[in-house]
XYZ file of C-alpha atoms in Angstrom:
571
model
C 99.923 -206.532 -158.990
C 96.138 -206.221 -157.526
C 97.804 -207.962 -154.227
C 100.489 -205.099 -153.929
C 97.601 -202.546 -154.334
C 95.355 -204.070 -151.733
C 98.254 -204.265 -149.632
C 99.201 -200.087 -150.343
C 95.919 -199.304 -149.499
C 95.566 -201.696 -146.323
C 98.515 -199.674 -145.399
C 97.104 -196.589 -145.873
C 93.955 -197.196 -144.309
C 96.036 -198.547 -141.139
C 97.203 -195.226 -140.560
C 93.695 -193.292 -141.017
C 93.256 -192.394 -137.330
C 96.904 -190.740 -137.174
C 96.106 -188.397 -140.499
C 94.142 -186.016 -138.748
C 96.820 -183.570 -137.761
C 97.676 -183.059 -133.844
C 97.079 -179.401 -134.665
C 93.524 -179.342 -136.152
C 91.810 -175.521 -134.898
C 88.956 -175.843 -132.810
C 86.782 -172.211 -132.480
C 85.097 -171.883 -129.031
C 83.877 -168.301 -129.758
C 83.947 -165.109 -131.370
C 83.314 -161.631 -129.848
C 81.271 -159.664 -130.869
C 78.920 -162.224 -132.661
C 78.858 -159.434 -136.018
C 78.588 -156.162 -136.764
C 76.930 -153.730 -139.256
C 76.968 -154.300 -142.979
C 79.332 -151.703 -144.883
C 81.791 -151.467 -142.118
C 85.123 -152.737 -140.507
C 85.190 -154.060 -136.894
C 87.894 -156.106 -134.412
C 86.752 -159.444 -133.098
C 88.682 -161.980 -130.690
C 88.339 -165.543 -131.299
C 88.858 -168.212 -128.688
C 90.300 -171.510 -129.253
C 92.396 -174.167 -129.335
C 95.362 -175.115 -131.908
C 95.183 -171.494 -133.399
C 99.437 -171.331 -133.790
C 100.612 -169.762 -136.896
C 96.534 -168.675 -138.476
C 97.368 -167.298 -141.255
C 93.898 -166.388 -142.658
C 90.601 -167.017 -142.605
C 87.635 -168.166 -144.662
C 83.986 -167.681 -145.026
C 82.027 -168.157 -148.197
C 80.171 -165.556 -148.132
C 81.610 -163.266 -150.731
C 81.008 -160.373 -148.318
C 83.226 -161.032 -145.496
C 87.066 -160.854 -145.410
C 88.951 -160.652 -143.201
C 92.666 -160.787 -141.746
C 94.541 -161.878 -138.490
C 95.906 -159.356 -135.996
C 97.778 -160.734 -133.668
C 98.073 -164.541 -131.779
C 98.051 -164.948 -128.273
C 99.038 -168.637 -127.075
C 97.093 -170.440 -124.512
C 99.637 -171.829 -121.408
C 97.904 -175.322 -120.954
C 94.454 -177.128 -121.998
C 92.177 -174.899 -120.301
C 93.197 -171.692 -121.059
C 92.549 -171.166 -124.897
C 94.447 -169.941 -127.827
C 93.194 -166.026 -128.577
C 93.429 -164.804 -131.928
C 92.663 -161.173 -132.907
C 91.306 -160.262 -136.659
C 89.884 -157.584 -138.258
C 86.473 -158.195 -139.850
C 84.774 -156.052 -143.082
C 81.015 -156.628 -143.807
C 80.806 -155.361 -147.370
C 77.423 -152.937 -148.234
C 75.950 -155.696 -150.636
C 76.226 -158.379 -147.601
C 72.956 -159.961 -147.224
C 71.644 -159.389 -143.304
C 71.254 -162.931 -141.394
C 74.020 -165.615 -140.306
C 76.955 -166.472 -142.256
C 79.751 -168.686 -141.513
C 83.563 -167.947 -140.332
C 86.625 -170.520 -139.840
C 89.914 -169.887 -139.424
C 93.070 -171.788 -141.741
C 96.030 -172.792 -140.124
C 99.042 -174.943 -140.503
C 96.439 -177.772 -139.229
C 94.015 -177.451 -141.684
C 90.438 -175.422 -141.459
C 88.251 -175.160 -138.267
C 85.331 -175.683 -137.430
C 82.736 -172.948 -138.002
C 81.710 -170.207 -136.089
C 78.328 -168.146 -136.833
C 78.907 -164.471 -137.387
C 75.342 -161.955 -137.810
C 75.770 -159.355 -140.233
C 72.923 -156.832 -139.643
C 71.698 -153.341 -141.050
C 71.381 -151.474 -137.818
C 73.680 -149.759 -136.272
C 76.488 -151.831 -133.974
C 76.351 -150.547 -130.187
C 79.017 -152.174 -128.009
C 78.496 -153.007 -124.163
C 80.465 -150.182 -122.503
C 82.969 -151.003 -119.647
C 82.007 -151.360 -115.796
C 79.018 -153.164 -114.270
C 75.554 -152.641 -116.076
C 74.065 -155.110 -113.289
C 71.640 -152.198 -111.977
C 68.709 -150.086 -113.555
C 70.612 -146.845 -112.024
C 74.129 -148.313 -114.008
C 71.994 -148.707 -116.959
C 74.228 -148.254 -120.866
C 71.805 -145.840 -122.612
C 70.864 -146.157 -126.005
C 70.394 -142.852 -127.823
C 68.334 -144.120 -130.558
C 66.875 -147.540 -132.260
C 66.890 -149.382 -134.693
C 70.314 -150.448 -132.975
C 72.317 -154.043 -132.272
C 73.999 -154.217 -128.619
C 76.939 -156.620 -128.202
C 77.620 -157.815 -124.978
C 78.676 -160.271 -122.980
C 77.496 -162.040 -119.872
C 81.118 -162.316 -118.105
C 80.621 -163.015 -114.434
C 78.169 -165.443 -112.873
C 74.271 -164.562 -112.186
C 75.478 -161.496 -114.255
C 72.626 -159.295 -116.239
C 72.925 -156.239 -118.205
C 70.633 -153.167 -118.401
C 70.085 -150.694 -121.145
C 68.128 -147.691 -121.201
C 66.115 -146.432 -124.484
C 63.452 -143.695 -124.950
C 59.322 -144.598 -127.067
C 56.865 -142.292 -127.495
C 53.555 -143.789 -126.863
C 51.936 -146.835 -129.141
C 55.610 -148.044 -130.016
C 55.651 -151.748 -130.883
C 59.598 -153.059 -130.491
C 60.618 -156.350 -131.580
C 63.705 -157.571 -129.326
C 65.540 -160.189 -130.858
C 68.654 -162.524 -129.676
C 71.324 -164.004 -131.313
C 73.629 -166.043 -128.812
C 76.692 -167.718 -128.683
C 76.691 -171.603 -128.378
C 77.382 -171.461 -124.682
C 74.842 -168.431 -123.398
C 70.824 -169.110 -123.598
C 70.131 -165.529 -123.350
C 66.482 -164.075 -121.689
C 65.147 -160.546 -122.382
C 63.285 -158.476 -120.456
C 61.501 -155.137 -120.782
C 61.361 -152.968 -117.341
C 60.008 -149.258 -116.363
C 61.393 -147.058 -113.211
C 58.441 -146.893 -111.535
C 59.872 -146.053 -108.276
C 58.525 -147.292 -104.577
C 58.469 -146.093 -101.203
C 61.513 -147.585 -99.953
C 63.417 -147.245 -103.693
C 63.013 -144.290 -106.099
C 65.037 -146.388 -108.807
C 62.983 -149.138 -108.434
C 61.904 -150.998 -111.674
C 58.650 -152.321 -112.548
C 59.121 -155.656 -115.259
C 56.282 -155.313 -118.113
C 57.790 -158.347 -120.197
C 59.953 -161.273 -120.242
C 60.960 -164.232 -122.730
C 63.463 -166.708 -122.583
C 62.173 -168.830 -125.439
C 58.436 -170.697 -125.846
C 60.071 -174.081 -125.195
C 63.134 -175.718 -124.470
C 63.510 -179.286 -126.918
C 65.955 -180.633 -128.744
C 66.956 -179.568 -131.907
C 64.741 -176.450 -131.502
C 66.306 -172.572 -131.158
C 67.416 -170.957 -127.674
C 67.004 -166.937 -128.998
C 64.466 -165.247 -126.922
C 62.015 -162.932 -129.261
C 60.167 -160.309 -127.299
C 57.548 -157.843 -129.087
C 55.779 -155.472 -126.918
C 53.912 -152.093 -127.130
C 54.607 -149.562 -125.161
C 51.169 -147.656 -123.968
C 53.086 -144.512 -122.692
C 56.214 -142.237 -124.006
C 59.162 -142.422 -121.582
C 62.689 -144.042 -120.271
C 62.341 -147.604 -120.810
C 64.749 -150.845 -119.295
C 66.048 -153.671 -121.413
C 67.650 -156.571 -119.446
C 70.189 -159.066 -120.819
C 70.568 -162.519 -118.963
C 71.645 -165.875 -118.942
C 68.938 -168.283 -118.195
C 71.273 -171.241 -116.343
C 73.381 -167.980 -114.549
C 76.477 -168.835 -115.991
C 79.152 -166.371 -117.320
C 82.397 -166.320 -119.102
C 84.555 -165.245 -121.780
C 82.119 -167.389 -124.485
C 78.686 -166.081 -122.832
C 78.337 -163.550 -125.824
C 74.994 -162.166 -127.060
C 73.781 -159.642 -129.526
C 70.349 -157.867 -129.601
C 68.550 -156.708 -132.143
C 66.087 -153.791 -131.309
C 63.798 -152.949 -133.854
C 60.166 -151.657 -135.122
C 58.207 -154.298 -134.871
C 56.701 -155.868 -138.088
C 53.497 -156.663 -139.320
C 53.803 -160.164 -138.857
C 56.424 -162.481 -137.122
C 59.072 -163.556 -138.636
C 61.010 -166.645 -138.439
C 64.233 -165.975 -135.920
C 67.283 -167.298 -135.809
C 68.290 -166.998 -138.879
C 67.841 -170.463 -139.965
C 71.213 -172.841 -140.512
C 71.774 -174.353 -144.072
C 69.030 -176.779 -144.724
C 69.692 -180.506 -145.075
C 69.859 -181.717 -148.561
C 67.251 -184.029 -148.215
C 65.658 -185.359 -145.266
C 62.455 -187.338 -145.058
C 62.090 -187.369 -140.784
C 62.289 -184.003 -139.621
C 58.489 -182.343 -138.574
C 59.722 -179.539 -140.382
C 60.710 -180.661 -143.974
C 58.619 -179.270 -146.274
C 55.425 -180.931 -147.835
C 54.246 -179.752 -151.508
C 52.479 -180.668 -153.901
C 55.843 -181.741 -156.193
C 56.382 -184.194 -153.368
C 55.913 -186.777 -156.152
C 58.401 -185.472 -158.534
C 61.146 -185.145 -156.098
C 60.455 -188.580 -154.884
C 60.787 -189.846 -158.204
C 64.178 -188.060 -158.921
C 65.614 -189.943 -156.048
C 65.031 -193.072 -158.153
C 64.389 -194.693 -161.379
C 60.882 -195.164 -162.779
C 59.197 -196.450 -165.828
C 56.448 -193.709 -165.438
C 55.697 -190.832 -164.599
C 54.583 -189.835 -160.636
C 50.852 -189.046 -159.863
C 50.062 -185.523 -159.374
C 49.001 -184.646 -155.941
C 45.108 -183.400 -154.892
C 45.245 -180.464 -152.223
C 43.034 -180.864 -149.805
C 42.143 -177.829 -146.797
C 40.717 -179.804 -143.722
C 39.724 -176.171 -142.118
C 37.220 -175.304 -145.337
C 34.001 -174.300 -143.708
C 32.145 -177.566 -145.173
C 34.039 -179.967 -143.369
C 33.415 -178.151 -140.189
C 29.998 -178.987 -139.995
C 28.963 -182.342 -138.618
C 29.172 -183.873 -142.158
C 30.248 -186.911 -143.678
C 34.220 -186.723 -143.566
C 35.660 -186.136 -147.078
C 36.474 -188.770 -149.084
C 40.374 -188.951 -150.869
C 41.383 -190.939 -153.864
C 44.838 -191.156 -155.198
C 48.034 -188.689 -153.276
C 46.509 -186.282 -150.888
C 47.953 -183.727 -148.959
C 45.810 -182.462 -146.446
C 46.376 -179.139 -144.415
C 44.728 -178.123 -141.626
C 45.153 -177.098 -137.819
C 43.878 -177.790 -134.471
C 42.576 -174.694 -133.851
C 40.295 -174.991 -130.645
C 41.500 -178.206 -127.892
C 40.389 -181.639 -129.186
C 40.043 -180.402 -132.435
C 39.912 -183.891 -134.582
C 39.756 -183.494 -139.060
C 39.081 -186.707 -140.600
C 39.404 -187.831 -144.295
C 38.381 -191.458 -145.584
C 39.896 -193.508 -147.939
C 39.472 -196.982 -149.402
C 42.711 -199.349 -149.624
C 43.421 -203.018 -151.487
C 45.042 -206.011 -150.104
C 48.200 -205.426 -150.193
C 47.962 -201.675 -151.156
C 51.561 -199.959 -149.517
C 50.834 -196.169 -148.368
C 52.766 -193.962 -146.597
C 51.423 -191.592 -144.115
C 53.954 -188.354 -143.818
C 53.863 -185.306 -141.468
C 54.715 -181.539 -141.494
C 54.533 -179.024 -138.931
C 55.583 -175.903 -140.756
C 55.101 -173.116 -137.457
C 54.447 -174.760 -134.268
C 56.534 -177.718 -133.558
C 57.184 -180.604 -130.955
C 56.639 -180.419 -128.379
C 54.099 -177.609 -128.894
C 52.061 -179.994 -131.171
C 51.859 -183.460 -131.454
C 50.081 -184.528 -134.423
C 48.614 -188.557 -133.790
C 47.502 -189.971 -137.183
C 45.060 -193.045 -136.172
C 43.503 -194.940 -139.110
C 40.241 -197.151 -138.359
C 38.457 -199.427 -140.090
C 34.917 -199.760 -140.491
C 33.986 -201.828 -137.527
C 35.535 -198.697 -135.449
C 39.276 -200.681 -134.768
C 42.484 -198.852 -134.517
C 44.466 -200.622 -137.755
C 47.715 -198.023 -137.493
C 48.993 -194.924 -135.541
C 51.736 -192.924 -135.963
C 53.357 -194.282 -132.575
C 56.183 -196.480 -132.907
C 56.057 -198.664 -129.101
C 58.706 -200.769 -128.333
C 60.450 -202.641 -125.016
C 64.475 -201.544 -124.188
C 66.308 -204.254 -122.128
C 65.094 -202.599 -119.206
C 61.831 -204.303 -119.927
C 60.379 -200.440 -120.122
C 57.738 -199.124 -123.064
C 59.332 -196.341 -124.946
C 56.817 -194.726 -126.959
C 57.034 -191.999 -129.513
C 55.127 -190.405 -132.678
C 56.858 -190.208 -135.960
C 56.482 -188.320 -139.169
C 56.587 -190.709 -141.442
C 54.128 -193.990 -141.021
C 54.913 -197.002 -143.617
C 52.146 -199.831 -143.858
C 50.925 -202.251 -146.062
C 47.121 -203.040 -145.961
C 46.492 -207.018 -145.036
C 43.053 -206.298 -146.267
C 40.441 -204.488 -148.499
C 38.145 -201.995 -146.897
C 37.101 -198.749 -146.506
C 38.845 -196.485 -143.366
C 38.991 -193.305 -141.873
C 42.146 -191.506 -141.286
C 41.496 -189.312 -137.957
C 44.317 -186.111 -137.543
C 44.634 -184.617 -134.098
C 46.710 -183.282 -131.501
C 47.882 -186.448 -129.139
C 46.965 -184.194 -125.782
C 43.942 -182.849 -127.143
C 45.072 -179.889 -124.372
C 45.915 -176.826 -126.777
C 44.729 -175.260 -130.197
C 44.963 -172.348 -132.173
C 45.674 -171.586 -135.845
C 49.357 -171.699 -135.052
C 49.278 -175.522 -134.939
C 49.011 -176.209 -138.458
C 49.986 -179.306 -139.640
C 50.173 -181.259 -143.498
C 49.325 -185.324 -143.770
C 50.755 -186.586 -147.452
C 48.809 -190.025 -148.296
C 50.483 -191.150 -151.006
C 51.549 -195.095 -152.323
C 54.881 -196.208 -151.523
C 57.973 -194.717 -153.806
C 60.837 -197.248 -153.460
C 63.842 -194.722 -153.571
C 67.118 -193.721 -152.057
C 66.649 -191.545 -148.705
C 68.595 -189.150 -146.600
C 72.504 -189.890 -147.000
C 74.063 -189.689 -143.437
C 78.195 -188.270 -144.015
C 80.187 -187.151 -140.656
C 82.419 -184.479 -141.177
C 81.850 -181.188 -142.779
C 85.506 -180.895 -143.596
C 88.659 -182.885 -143.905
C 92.058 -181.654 -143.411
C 94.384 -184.680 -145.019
C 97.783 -184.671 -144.218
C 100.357 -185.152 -147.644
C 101.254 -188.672 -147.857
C 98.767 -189.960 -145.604
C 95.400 -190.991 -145.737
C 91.696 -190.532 -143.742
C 88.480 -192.064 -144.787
C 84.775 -190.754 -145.327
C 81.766 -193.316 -144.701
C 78.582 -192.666 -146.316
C 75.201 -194.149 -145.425
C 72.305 -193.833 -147.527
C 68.387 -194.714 -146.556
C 66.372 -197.248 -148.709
C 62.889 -196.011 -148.169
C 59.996 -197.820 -148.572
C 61.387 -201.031 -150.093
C 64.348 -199.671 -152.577
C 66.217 -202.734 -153.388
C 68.234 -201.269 -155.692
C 72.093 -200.148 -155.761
C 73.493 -196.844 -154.822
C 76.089 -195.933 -157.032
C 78.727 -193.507 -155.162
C 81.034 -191.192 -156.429
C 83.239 -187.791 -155.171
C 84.101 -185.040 -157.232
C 86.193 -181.915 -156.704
C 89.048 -183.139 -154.619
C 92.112 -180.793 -154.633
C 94.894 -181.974 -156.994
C 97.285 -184.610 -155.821
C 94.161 -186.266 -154.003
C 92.654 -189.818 -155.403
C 89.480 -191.344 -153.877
C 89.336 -195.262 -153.831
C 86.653 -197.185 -152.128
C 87.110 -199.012 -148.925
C 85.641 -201.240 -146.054
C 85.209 -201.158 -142.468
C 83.889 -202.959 -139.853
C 80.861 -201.643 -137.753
C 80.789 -201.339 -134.510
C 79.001 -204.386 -132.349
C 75.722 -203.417 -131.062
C 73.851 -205.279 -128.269
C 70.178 -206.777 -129.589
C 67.504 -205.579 -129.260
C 65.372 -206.515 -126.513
C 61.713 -205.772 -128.600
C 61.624 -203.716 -131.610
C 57.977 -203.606 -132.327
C 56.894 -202.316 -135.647
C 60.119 -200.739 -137.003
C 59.670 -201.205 -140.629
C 57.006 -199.145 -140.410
C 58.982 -196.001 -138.895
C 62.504 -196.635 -140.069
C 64.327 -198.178 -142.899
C 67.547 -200.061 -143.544
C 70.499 -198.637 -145.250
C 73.530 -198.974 -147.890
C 76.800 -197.525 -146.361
C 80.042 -196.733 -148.337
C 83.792 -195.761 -147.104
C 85.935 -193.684 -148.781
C 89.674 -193.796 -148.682
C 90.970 -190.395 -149.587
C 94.528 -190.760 -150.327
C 96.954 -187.925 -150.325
C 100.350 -188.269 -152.406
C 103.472 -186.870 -150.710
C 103.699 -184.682 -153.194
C 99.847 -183.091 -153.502
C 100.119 -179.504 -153.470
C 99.638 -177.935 -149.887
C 96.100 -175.838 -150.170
C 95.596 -172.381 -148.726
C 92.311 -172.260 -148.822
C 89.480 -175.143 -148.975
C 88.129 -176.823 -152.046
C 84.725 -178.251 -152.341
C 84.374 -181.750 -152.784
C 80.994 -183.163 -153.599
C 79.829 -186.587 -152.790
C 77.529 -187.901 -155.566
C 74.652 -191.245 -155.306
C 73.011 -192.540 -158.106
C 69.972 -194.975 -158.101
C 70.651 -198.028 -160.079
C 67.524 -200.210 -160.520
C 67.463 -203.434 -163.009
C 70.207 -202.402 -164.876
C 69.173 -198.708 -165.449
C 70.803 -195.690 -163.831
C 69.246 -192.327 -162.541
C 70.350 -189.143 -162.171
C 73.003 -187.739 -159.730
C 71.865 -186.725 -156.543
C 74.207 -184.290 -154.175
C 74.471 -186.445 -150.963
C 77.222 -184.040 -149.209
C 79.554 -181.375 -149.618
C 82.818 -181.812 -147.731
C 85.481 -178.880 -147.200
C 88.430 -180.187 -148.173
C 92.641 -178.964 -147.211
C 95.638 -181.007 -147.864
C 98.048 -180.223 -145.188
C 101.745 -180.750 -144.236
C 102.791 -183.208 -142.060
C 103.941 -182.118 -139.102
C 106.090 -184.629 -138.008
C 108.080 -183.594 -141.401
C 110.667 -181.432 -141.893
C 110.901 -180.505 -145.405
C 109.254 -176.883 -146.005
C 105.666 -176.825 -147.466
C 105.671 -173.581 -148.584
C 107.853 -174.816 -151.593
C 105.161 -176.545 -153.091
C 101.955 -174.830 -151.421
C 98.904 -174.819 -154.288
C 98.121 -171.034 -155.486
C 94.353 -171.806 -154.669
């Protein structure tokens, strides 16, 4: 018997890359990118494998929405167009919220729609390319849709300030379109009475990975009058998916954070953004199981006027988060500690409003005799025989030695300051517990009577030797989760690692084989399925922790012929 079920799910698994269906949708783009909250609007979606939509999903209880009309694409460049009608209900909070379409294959991927409280102006027809073709805006607070079709394309629109007006110009893009802003007045020349003069430009403060594209503009305007706005691509591309939005509003008191930000990460511990508090403790210790309870945390500001002085650096005992900010060029805080043989601390890093590349904290920890004993700078040799070299936010070390050291904070080009580079160090002892769990997909679309897997990886930080206890909940009905292996991948070694156990951590990795009966109800919609990890140390379990949430659809299979409707679940 346990040979026959090994041998069903060998089978199964054998057949994991063909479950995906041929016809999985694929969204490219939507147009426009949203509209105003309380009202209906038409949209056009571009994609691929968008045959027989019947609906689409967004769980945001204030959207709905229904499908117009299809228009086939001819051949692999030319998209599938699909034309809905969209309703932003009144209640619908302003911001981002997601969209995918359902069809025969399964759900899509997700597209970003901007529901907004303004007034939705739409780019009018003919070229805008010209101050004197300028689309004039009667009033503001208003959101222009547009779209950047041709190439080194830019649009113009005119709107009317009295003097001492402060605007606030705001993007919101599609994938493909980095859009630039610019504010113009006709200020006329000799040679050109419609010439225009440009007062202010952004495209964005820096271009980096994983950062935002939107350009944010805020400018007051000294004198009442016609004014320009100018819409661009920054590469001077255009195209069908080049679509933008602008949001033209008073300007606020203070900035505030733009784009609307995508759905956090569960739980991350190596982003310069994840927040640093003073329950860093207690969240640590929910990710595992101990005996007692954590140690509070002691605040300390680096900036307080005492420590500016040329004083004795302060001296911390115990977990310490320390805030500050390099407010002038080569601004340096220190704190000093005093550390056991064999003492484990971890040294972690936040930069909650300027980020890389803007600042680049270096931690640098000396001992008393004045020598470097650890940085925040993980070196190390690629087979090319070249240094790579690269600060991280989280420092691991284990002290070889009593003494007494100073932890120095500053920027690593000691070029820039100002009070927007703020930064948080966390000293705190090591916390052996279960990390950032690392799933691929954000939805599945099994096909009836087939099967696909899910791999799970989970972080052991800072020595967790324990076992990570998996489990997934909320599968639709007819679907059974059994747990699997796979082989990874062969990597070439590594030519010189350096330190990496101080900067990165090993990991426990699961695989999932979702099997779907030939007889599992076909779903309509998505269901949420939740993948679970529990800390098991010595014996003694902790408490659940929500690694992932996976859309789920159980789909027909096309190469069969019998009807799914017959047996299609009500959700």
């Amino acid at each position: 018997m346990r040979w026959s079920l090994l041998c069903a799910l060998s089978i199964c698994l054998s057949v994991a890359q063909a479950a995906e269906p041929v016809g999985a949708p694929e969204l490219t783009s939507i147009a426009p990118l949203g509209g105003a909250t309380g009202t209906s609007f038409e949209a056009t979606i571009r994609g691929k494998n968008l045959d027989g939509a019947a609906s689409l999903w967004s769980p945001a209880q204030g959207v709905t929405a229904e499908v117009i009309s299809i228009e086939s694409g001819t051949g692999a460049k030319d998209p599938d167009v699909l034309h809905v009608r969209l309703r932003f209900a009144d209640g619908l909070s302003s911001g981002a919220h997601d969209l995918r379409v359902v069809t025969p294959g399964g759900l899509s991927n997700a597209l970003r729609l901007l529901a907004h409280a303004a007034p939705a102006i739409l780019e009018a027809g003919g070229s805008r390319d010209t101050p004197a073709s300028a689309q004039r805006l009667e009033s503001w607070p208003a959101v222009v849709h547009g779209l950047i079709a041709e190439i080194g394309e830019v649009d113009y629109y005119a709107f009317q300030v009295e003097a001492g007006d402060e605007l606030l110009f705001r993007s919101f893009s599609s994938p493909a379109l980095d859009a630039g802003l610019a504010i113009y007045q006709k200020t006329g020349s000799w040679f050109d009475p419609e010439r225009a003069t440009r007062l202010a430009v952004n495209d964005e403060p820096v271009e980096y990975p994983g950062e935002p594209t939107e350009a944010v503009l805020r400018y007051r305007f000294a004198e009442a009058g016609e004014y320009l706005l100018r819409v661009n691509g920054f590469w001077g591309y255009g195209g069908v998916d080049q679509i933008y939005a602008v949001l033209i509003d008073k300007a606020p008191a203070e900035d505030e954070p733009w784009p609307p930000p995508a759905p956090a990460p569960l739980w991350t511990e190596r982003d310069w953004r994840r927040p640093l508090d003073a329950d860093r403790m207690a969240r640590l210790a929910a990710r595992t199981v101990l005996t007692e309870a954590p140690a509070d945390i002691q605040i300390l500001d680096a900036d307080a006027e005492i420590y500016q002085l040329p004083a004795e650096p302060p001296t911390i005992e115990g977990p310490t988060l320390i805030r500050g900010a390099f407010e002038h060029p080569g601004d340096v805080d220190r704190v000093r500690f005093s550390a056991k043989e064999g003492d484990k601390l971890v040294f972690e890093i936040t930069t909650p409003e300027k980020s890389l590349p803007e600042i680049n904290p270096l931690l640098r920890v000396i001992d008393p005799d004045g020598n470097e004993t650890l940085t925040n700078i993980w070196s190390r040799v690629n087979v090319n025989d070249n240094i790579s070299k690269q600060i991280y936010p989280k420092t691991a070390y284990a002290f070889p030695r009593d003494g007494e050291f100073t932890l120095e904070i500053r920027d690593i080009t000691a070029t820039y300051g100002d009070r927007a580079m703020r930064y948080g160090v966390l000293v705190r002892p090591w916390v052996p517990h279960l990390g950032e769990a690392h799933v691929g997909p954000d939805r599945l679309n099994l096909v009836a009577g087939k099967a696909d897997r899910v791999s799970v990886e989970i972080d052991q930080e800072e020595g967790y030797d324990g076992l990570a206890v998996f489990s997934i909940e909320g599968l639709p009905e007819g679907v059974e989760a059994v747990t699997g292996a796979e082989a990874d991948p062969a990597k070439p070694p590594p030519f010189n690692e350096g330190k990496k156990e101080r900067f990165v951590t090993e990991s426990q990795k699961a695989t999932f084989a979702l099997l779907a009966s030939p007889d599992a109800p076909l779903t309509r919609e998505p269901v949420t399925a939740r993948i679970y990890v529990r800390p098991a140390v010595q014996g003694a379990l902790g408490e659940k922790i929500l690694a992932k949430e996976i859309l789920v659809m159980v789909v027909a299979d096309s190469s069969a012929s019998p009807d799914p409707a017959a047996r299609t679940d009500a959700r």
